[in-house]
Amino acid sequence: MVDTRQRLIDGAIETLRERGITGTSARTIAATAGVNQALVFYHFGSVPELLKQACLAATEARVRPFLARMEQVRSLRELLDLGRHLHAEERATGNVTVLAQFLAGAQTDPALAEATSAALHLWIDALERTLDRLLAGSPVAELADIPGLARAVAAAFIGLELFEGVDPAGGQAALDALDRLALLAEVVDDLGPVARRALRAKLRRSTA
């Protein structure tokens, strides 16, 4: 039974990858999984429920191997390097296409939107923890809203994954720009104590 559920989840992901959200149905999922389509309803009750669980399961499987690597990151540039590696893997495996289909379906299906949001938060929460650790004690942390920054980084990479499909050079330029921002943050952290105090004072005045 567990094997059948997993086959259906895998079948749902593969069907989304090959046929898109509009071509995903109990029949096409079952055909991809190699099972009777009645088993979709037996195990999940409906196609939307199967898609919700597939969304979460697929994201959990992708996040898990990267969590330990995030904990080993020691700078923003290392975090961006890890993001680039993930970005390349996601595109090579076709997961960018799957994400695009989940996002498309979420625009009109509140239940799928909720599941997609929960899946994205698996990445966002890990990013937030990492950014909080990397920016601890930095003048940048006094200006940055870490939870908001984690969401901005996640949204940027989602946008880049989709954007790169129509403008690869533009996507590369955007990643390079993020690298330069990370370098700027490192320069700020390397300032001496007097310069850091001056920067903190200026940041406080600018946000007052």
XYZ file of N, CA and C in Angstrom, residues 4-199:
588
model
N 2.285 1.793 -3.365
C 1.318 2.342 -4.320
C 1.148 3.835 -4.120
N 1.056 4.288 -2.864
C 0.957 5.719 -2.577
C 2.166 6.468 -3.132
N 3.346 5.910 -2.928
C 4.546 6.571 -3.418
C 4.583 6.591 -4.935
N 4.144 5.514 -5.548
C 4.095 5.482 -7.012
C 3.153 6.544 -7.549
N 2.045 6.754 -6.850
C 1.099 7.785 -7.281
C 1.677 9.184 -7.085
N 2.379 9.397 -5.978
C 3.017 10.699 -5.757
C 4.075 10.949 -6.828
N 4.904 9.941 -7.080
C 5.921 10.071 -8.126
C 5.262 10.259 -9.494
N 4.166 9.546 -9.712
C 3.454 9.670 -10.980
C 2.864 11.058 -11.166
N 2.373 11.654 -10.076
C 1.813 13.002 -10.152
C 2.896 14.013 -10.523
N 4.074 13.884 -9.900
C 5.177 14.804 -10.201
C 5.624 14.656 -11.649
N 5.770 13.418 -12.103
C 6.220 13.184 -13.473
C 5.178 13.656 -14.485
N 3.902 13.484 -14.155
C 2.840 13.939 -15.053
C 2.845 15.454 -15.167
N 3.023 16.142 -14.036
C 3.132 17.604 -14.072
C 4.309 18.035 -14.925
N 5.412 17.317 -14.798
C 6.621 17.658 -15.551
C 6.398 17.491 -17.048
N 5.685 16.440 -17.431
C 5.521 16.126 -18.854
C 4.303 16.786 -19.488
N 3.209 16.921 -18.714
C 1.946 17.366 -19.305
C 1.459 18.724 -18.797
N 2.054 19.215 -17.712
C 1.577 20.473 -17.150
C 0.338 20.270 -16.301
N -0.071 21.330 -15.613
C -1.202 21.231 -14.692
C -2.502 20.908 -15.417
N -2.667 21.431 -16.641
C -3.915 21.194 -17.370
C -4.013 19.768 -17.896
N -2.875 19.098 -18.042
C -2.899 17.727 -18.537
C -2.799 16.690 -17.440
N -2.901 17.147 -16.201
C -2.787 16.241 -15.062
C -4.166 15.859 -14.552
N -4.467 14.576 -14.578
C -5.765 14.068 -14.147
C -5.555 12.711 -13.485
N -6.607 12.162 -12.927
C -6.503 10.828 -12.327
C -6.043 9.819 -13.373
N -6.554 9.950 -14.576
C -6.206 8.994 -15.630
C -4.735 9.106 -16.013
N -4.251 10.345 -16.240
C -2.866 10.502 -16.687
C -1.872 10.171 -15.563
N -2.222 10.516 -14.334
C -1.346 10.173 -13.207
C -1.250 8.657 -13.052
N -2.410 7.990 -13.107
C -2.438 6.540 -12.949
C -1.664 5.861 -14.072
N -1.798 6.391 -15.291
C -1.070 5.806 -16.412
C 0.442 5.943 -16.209
N 0.869 7.104 -15.729
C 2.297 7.315 -15.467
C 2.788 6.403 -14.353
N 1.953 6.237 -13.322
C 2.327 5.403 -12.182
C 2.188 3.918 -12.475
N 1.455 3.577 -13.533
C 1.251 2.169 -13.883
C 0.270 1.463 -12.970
N -0.767 2.195 -12.513
C -1.777 1.604 -11.633
C -3.166 1.972 -12.144
N -4.177 1.363 -11.546
C -5.561 1.687 -11.882
C -5.912 3.073 -11.335
N -6.619 3.892 -12.123
C -6.898 5.249 -11.686
C -7.811 5.308 -10.458
N -8.555 4.232 -10.185
C -9.388 4.209 -8.979
C -8.544 4.315 -7.718
N -7.277 3.904 -7.817
C -6.396 3.954 -6.653
C -6.043 5.388 -6.256
N -6.153 6.331 -7.202
C -5.958 7.739 -6.853
C -6.966 8.143 -5.788
N -8.224 7.772 -5.991
C -9.291 8.164 -5.072
C -9.275 7.296 -3.807
N -8.839 6.059 -3.934
C -8.761 5.179 -2.773
C -7.730 5.702 -1.771
N -6.584 6.132 -2.291
C -5.497 6.552 -1.398
C -5.558 8.028 -1.023
N -6.086 8.876 -1.911
C -6.009 10.319 -1.664
C -7.364 11.018 -1.672
N -8.384 10.378 -2.159
C -9.711 10.972 -2.164
C -9.992 11.845 -3.363
N -8.992 12.520 -3.874
C -9.173 13.406 -5.028
C -7.818 13.709 -5.651
N -7.835 14.210 -6.867
C -6.594 14.610 -7.538
C -5.960 15.818 -6.835
N -6.755 16.852 -6.458
C -6.134 17.973 -5.742
C -5.414 17.555 -4.466
N -5.993 16.612 -3.727
C -5.336 16.156 -2.503
C -4.036 15.424 -2.830
N -4.043 14.638 -3.879
C -2.811 13.963 -4.303
C -1.753 14.998 -4.687
N -2.157 16.029 -5.420
C -1.209 17.055 -5.828
C -0.643 17.799 -4.621
N -1.478 18.083 -3.634
C -1.006 18.741 -2.417
C 0.066 17.906 -1.725
N -0.213 16.623 -1.555
C 0.749 15.762 -0.870
C 2.008 15.556 -1.711
N 1.835 15.513 -3.020
C 2.996 15.372 -3.909
C 3.882 16.611 -3.830
N 3.261 17.772 -3.748
C 4.008 19.023 -3.654
C 4.884 19.038 -2.405
N 4.294 18.692 -1.269
C 5.037 18.682 -0.015
C 6.107 17.596 -0.006
N 5.740 16.408 -0.479
C 6.695 15.289 -0.477
C 7.892 15.583 -1.373
N 7.630 16.144 -2.545
C 8.718 16.433 -3.485
C 9.648 17.498 -2.917
N 9.078 18.515 -2.257
C 9.915 19.582 -1.697
C 10.725 19.077 -0.516
N 10.097 18.287 0.350
C 10.824 17.715 1.485
C 12.016 16.890 1.004
N 11.814 16.143 -0.061
C 12.891 15.321 -0.592
C 14.034 16.167 -1.135
N 13.724 17.344 -1.669
C 14.756 18.217 -2.212
C 15.468 18.997 -1.112
N 14.702 19.423 -0.089
C 15.288 20.235 0.977
C 16.233 19.410 1.846
N 15.843 18.179 2.140
C 16.560 17.363 3.127
C 18.072 17.297 2.879
N 18.519 16.962 1.667
C 19.972 16.839 1.488
C 20.722 18.166 1.554
N 20.002 19.285 1.462
C 20.669 20.576 1.482
C 20.751 21.182 2.881
N 19.986 20.650 3.839
C 19.975 21.233 5.177
C 21.355 21.177 5.827
N 21.998 20.016 5.763
C 23.328 19.880 6.365
C 24.330 20.798 5.670
N 24.188 20.955 4.380
C 25.104 21.817 3.638
C 24.885 23.281 3.997
N 23.645 23.669 4.257
C 23.375 25.038 4.700
C 24.026 25.308 6.050
N 24.024 24.316 6.918
C 24.613 24.491 8.248
C 26.125 24.679 8.176
N 26.740 24.221 7.089
C 28.187 24.345 6.927
C 28.602 25.648 6.248
N 27.632 26.375 5.706
C 27.925 27.634 5.017
C 28.444 28.660 6.020
N 29.498 29.397 5.653
C 30.116 30.353 6.568
C 30.070 31.802 6.061
N 29.506 32.041 4.909
C 29.415 33.408 4.391
C 28.249 33.497 3.412
N 27.842 34.736 3.124
C 26.761 34.941 2.159
C 27.172 34.449 0.772
N 28.432 34.620 0.439
C 28.895 34.155 -0.875
C 28.835 32.635 -0.964
N 29.175 31.946 0.131
C 29.044 30.485 0.132
C 27.575 30.085 0.012
N 26.694 30.846 0.648
C 25.266 30.547 0.549
C 24.781 30.721 -0.885
N 25.251 31.766 -1.553
C 24.871 31.975 -2.945
C 25.463 30.903 -3.855
N 26.676 30.462 -3.558
C 27.271 29.362 -4.338
C 26.420 28.099 -4.208
N 25.950 27.841 -2.984
C 25.076 26.691 -2.770
C 23.763 26.889 -3.528
N 23.264 28.119 -3.525
C 22.040 28.414 -4.273
C 22.214 28.195 -5.767
N 23.378 28.584 -6.286
C 23.655 28.350 -7.707
C 23.667 26.851 -8.017
N 24.296 26.077 -7.132
C 24.362 24.622 -7.336
C 22.956 24.031 -7.341
N 22.152 24.449 -6.379
C 20.772 23.965 -6.313
C 20.002 24.372 -7.554
N 20.177 25.613 -7.961
C 19.497 26.146 -9.150
C 19.815 25.292 -10.377
N 21.094 24.950 -10.551
C 21.495 24.134 -11.699
C 20.889 22.735 -11.619
N 20.876 22.161 -10.428
C 20.290 20.825 -10.258
C 18.790 20.821 -10.552
N 18.093 21.831 -10.025
C 16.647 21.891 -10.218
C 16.291 22.009 -11.698
N 17.068 22.797 -12.426
C 16.786 22.941 -13.855
C 17.118 21.648 -14.602
N 18.229 21.004 -14.253
C 18.655 19.785 -14.945
C 17.666 18.641 -14.734
N 17.065 18.567 -13.540
C 16.143 17.467 -13.243
C 14.703 17.758 -13.665
N 14.446 18.982 -14.140
C 13.086 19.331 -14.550
C 12.206 19.801 -13.415
N 12.788 20.014 -12.226
C 11.974 20.443 -11.095
C 11.500 21.876 -11.225
N 12.199 22.696 -12.017
C 11.736 24.055 -12.265
C 10.390 24.017 -12.973
N 10.251 23.107 -13.920
C 8.987 22.955 -14.630
C 7.871 22.555 -13.681
N 8.169 21.629 -12.769
C 7.164 21.181 -11.799
C 6.754 22.337 -10.897
N 7.725 23.103 -10.400
C 7.421 24.247 -9.550
C 6.543 25.251 -10.286
N 6.867 25.510 -11.544
C 6.067 26.449 -12.338
C 4.621 25.974 -12.446
N 4.415 24.681 -12.591
C 3.063 24.138 -12.710
C 2.312 24.229 -11.377
N 3.000 23.971 -10.267
C 2.360 24.139 -8.965
C 1.949 25.591 -8.758
N 2.835 26.518 -9.106
C 2.526 27.935 -8.948
C 1.371 28.357 -9.849
N 1.336 27.809 -11.059
C 0.239 28.126 -11.971
C -1.090 27.619 -11.410
N -1.096 26.376 -10.938
C -2.320 25.821 -10.370
C -2.753 26.541 -9.111
N -1.787 27.045 -8.347
C -2.097 27.720 -7.088
C -2.827 29.036 -7.288
N -2.725 29.605 -8.482
C -3.392 30.887 -8.735
C -4.909 30.779 -8.677
N -5.439 29.600 -8.971
C -6.893 29.431 -9.003
C -7.402 28.381 -8.023
N -6.510 27.709 -7.331
C -6.903 26.650 -6.398
C -6.359 26.996 -5.005
N -7.201 27.494 -4.098
C -6.726 27.901 -2.767
C -6.051 26.765 -2.000
N -6.562 25.554 -2.145
C -5.975 24.429 -1.429
C -4.563 24.140 -1.936
N -4.392 24.192 -3.250
C -3.065 23.971 -3.817
C -2.139 25.138 -3.477
N -2.704 26.357 -3.407
C -1.908 27.519 -3.009
C -1.377 27.340 -1.595
N -2.213 26.822 -0.701
C -1.802 26.594 0.684
C -0.684 25.554 0.757
N -0.842 24.483 -0.015
C 0.178 23.434 -0.021
C 1.486 23.932 -0.633
N 1.387 24.717 -1.710
C 2.585 25.251 -2.351
C 3.314 26.207 -1.408
N 2.544 27.032 -0.700
C 3.134 27.939 0.274
C 3.850 27.164 1.379
N 3.203 26.117 1.886
C 3.821 25.299 2.937
C 5.108 24.659 2.430
N 5.101 24.211 1.176
C 6.306 23.604 0.596
C 7.423 24.632 0.469
N 7.089 25.829 0.001
C 8.107 26.866 -0.146
C 8.694 27.268 1.209
N 7.872 27.197 2.249
C 8.359 27.573 3.573
C 9.387 26.577 4.111
N 9.419 25.390 3.571
C 10.493 24.472 3.954
C 11.844 25.058 3.562
N 11.895 25.703 2.393
C 13.106 26.390 1.965
C 13.301 27.687 2.743
N 12.226 28.457 2.891
C 12.317 29.774 3.527
C 12.795 29.651 4.968
N 12.246 28.689 5.709
C 12.637 28.522 7.107
C 14.121 28.181 7.229
N 14.596 27.319 6.337
C 16.021 26.964 6.354
C 16.888 28.173 5.998
N 16.437 28.963 5.035
C 17.157 30.174 4.658
C 17.196 31.174 5.806
N 16.061 31.326 6.480
C 15.986 32.282 7.580
C 16.977 31.915 8.690
N 17.034 30.639 9.035
C 17.981 30.204 10.066
C 19.420 30.482 9.645
N 19.720 30.215 8.383
C 21.077 30.402 7.889
C 21.451 31.882 7.846
N 20.542 32.722 7.343
C 20.815 34.157 7.282
C 20.960 34.753 8.673
N 20.130 34.303 9.595
C 20.211 34.790 10.969
C 21.583 34.473 11.567
N 22.096 33.295 11.270
C 23.417 32.896 11.781
C 24.529 33.678 11.091
N 24.440 33.826 9.765
C 25.515 34.481 9.022
C 25.607 35.976 9.316
N 24.464 36.599 9.579
C 24.445 38.047 9.768
C 24.513 38.459 11.236
N 24.614 37.504 12.126
C 24.678 37.818 13.555
C 25.867 38.742 13.834
N 25.601 39.885 14.450
C 26.652 40.833 14.787
C 27.043 41.769 13.665
N 26.498 41.582 12.474
C 26.829 42.442 11.341
C 25.967 43.706 11.363
N 26.537 44.871 10.967
C 25.712 46.072 10.843
C 24.543 45.876 9.881
N 24.735 45.002 8.904
C 23.673 44.732 7.936
C 22.437 44.170 8.632
N 22.657 43.355 9.685
C 21.539 42.725 10.385
C 20.643 43.747 11.062
N 21.215 44.925 11.428
C 20.432 45.946 12.092
C 19.475 46.627 11.135
N 19.793 46.583 9.855
C 18.927 47.189 8.853
C 17.999 46.163 8.216
N 18.510 44.948 8.046
C 17.752 43.923 7.329
C 16.689 43.289 8.216
N 15.563 43.000 7.636
C 14.524 42.190 8.270
C 14.798 40.755 7.831
N 15.382 39.949 8.720
C 15.845 38.616 8.328
C 14.715 37.750 7.766
N 13.548 37.658 8.443
C 12.458 36.860 7.851
C 12.049 37.377 6.468
N 11.982 38.704 6.329
C 11.641 39.265 5.021
C 12.721 39.003 3.994
N 13.993 39.084 4.432
C 15.104 38.826 3.519
C 15.098 37.383 3.041
N 14.781 36.450 3.943
C 14.715 35.040 3.551
C 13.648 34.834 2.478
N 12.515 35.502 2.637
C 11.452 35.394 1.634
C 11.852 36.050 0.320
N 12.573 37.168 0.425
C 13.025 37.851 -0.786
C 14.015 36.988 -1.563
N 14.936 36.334 -0.844
C 15.907 35.452 -1.503
C 15.195 34.278 -2.174
N 14.249 33.672 -1.447
C 13.501 32.551 -2.022
C 12.721 33.001 -3.256
N 12.055 34.157 -3.155
C 11.282 34.668 -4.299
C 12.200 34.984 -5.470
N 13.401 35.520 -5.168
C 14.342 35.840 -6.237
C 14.771 34.590 -6.992
N 15.063 33.511 -6.262
C 15.503 32.291 -6.931
C 14.362 31.632 -7.701
N 13.138 31.699 -7.165
C 11.993 31.176 -7.914
C 11.836 31.962 -9.209
N 11.893 33.296 -9.086
C 11.776 34.135 -10.278
C 12.887 33.874 -11.279
N 14.113 33.692 -10.776
C 15.235 33.426 -11.666
C 15.078 32.095 -12.381
N 14.588 31.100 -11.675
C 14.400 29.788 -12.297
C 13.422 29.872 -13.460
N 12.368 30.665 -13.278
C 11.378 30.812 -14.347
C 11.897 31.753 -15.433
N 12.549 32.835 -15.018
C 13.052 33.836 -15.954
C 14.136 33.270 -16.861
N 14.978 32.409 -16.300
C 16.104 31.869 -17.066
C 15.623 31.049 -18.267
N 14.388 30.519 -18.175
C 13.859 29.741 -19.289
C 13.650 30.568 -20.541
N 13.443 31.892 -20.376
C 13.226 32.753 -21.539
C 14.413 33.682 -21.804
N 15.265 33.884 -20.784
C 16.431 34.767 -20.951
C 17.591 34.240 -20.116
N 18.277 33.196 -20.601
C 19.379 32.606 -19.821
C 20.466 33.606 -19.457
N 20.829 34.482 -20.393
C 21.873 35.465 -20.122
C 21.430 36.440 -19.032
N 20.172 36.843 -19.077
C 19.647 37.740 -18.056
C 19.620 37.083 -16.694
N 19.282 35.803 -16.657
C 19.286 35.078 -15.396
C 20.688 34.993 -14.808
N 21.668 34.758 -15.665
C 23.056 34.696 -15.211
C 23.511 36.052 -14.678
N 23.111 37.114 -15.363
C 23.483 38.465 -14.918
C 22.879 38.771 -13.550
N 21.649 38.304 -13.331
C 20.999 38.528 -12.038
C 21.735 37.786 -10.922
N 22.154 36.557 -11.180
C 22.922 35.801 -10.184
C 24.257 36.482 -9.889
N 24.892 37.011 -10.927
C 26.155 37.725 -10.720
C 25.945 38.970 -9.871
N 24.810 39.649 -10.067
C 24.505 40.838 -9.272
C 24.322 40.474 -7.804
N 23.688 39.343 -7.543
C 23.535 38.877 -6.165
C 24.898 38.577 -5.545
N 25.807 38.038 -6.335
C 27.167 37.781 -5.848
C 27.837 39.074 -5.394
N 27.648 40.133 -6.178
C 28.274 41.410 -5.838
C 27.675 41.998 -4.560
N 26.375 41.800 -4.360
C 25.748 42.260 -3.122
C 26.307 41.504 -1.918
N 26.510 40.203 -2.082
C 27.087 39.406 -0.996
C 28.501 39.870 -0.689
N 29.258 40.228 -1.739
C 30.619 40.732 -1.537
C 30.586 42.054 -0.775
N 29.617 42.898 -1.101
C 29.476 44.176 -0.403
C 29.211 43.954 1.083
N 28.372 42.985 1.409
C 28.092 42.680 2.815
C 29.353 42.217 3.527
N 30.204 41.457 2.835
C 31.454 41.002 3.435
C 32.404 42.183 3.669
N 32.423 43.139 2.746
C 33.259 44.327 2.912
C 32.825 45.106 4.149
N 31.511 45.228 4.329
C 30.975 45.920 5.506
C 31.423 45.218 6.779
N 31.373 43.902 6.784
C 31.764 43.144 7.974
C 33.256 43.273 8.279
N 34.061 43.594 7.267
C 35.508 43.710 7.463
C 35.929 45.112 7.900
N 34.983 46.025 8.014
C 35.319 47.375 8.447
C 35.846 47.368 9.878
N 36.677 48.318 10.197
C 37.173 48.450 11.559
C 36.080 48.932 12.492
N 36.341 48.897 13.801
C 35.304 49.247 14.778
C 34.788 50.673 14.630
N 35.658 51.631 14.320
C 35.214 53.024 14.170
C 34.276 53.154 12.972
N 34.686 52.579 11.852
C 33.860 52.647 10.646
C 32.531 51.918 10.848
N 32.561 50.803 11.578
C 31.321 50.055 11.830
C 30.365 50.880 12.691
N 30.906 51.585 13.694
C 30.043 52.431 14.526
C 29.437 53.559 13.706
N 30.245 54.140 12.826
C 29.744 55.223 11.971
C 28.651 54.715 11.037
N 28.869 53.520 10.490
C 27.876 52.944 9.588
C 26.585 52.647 10.336
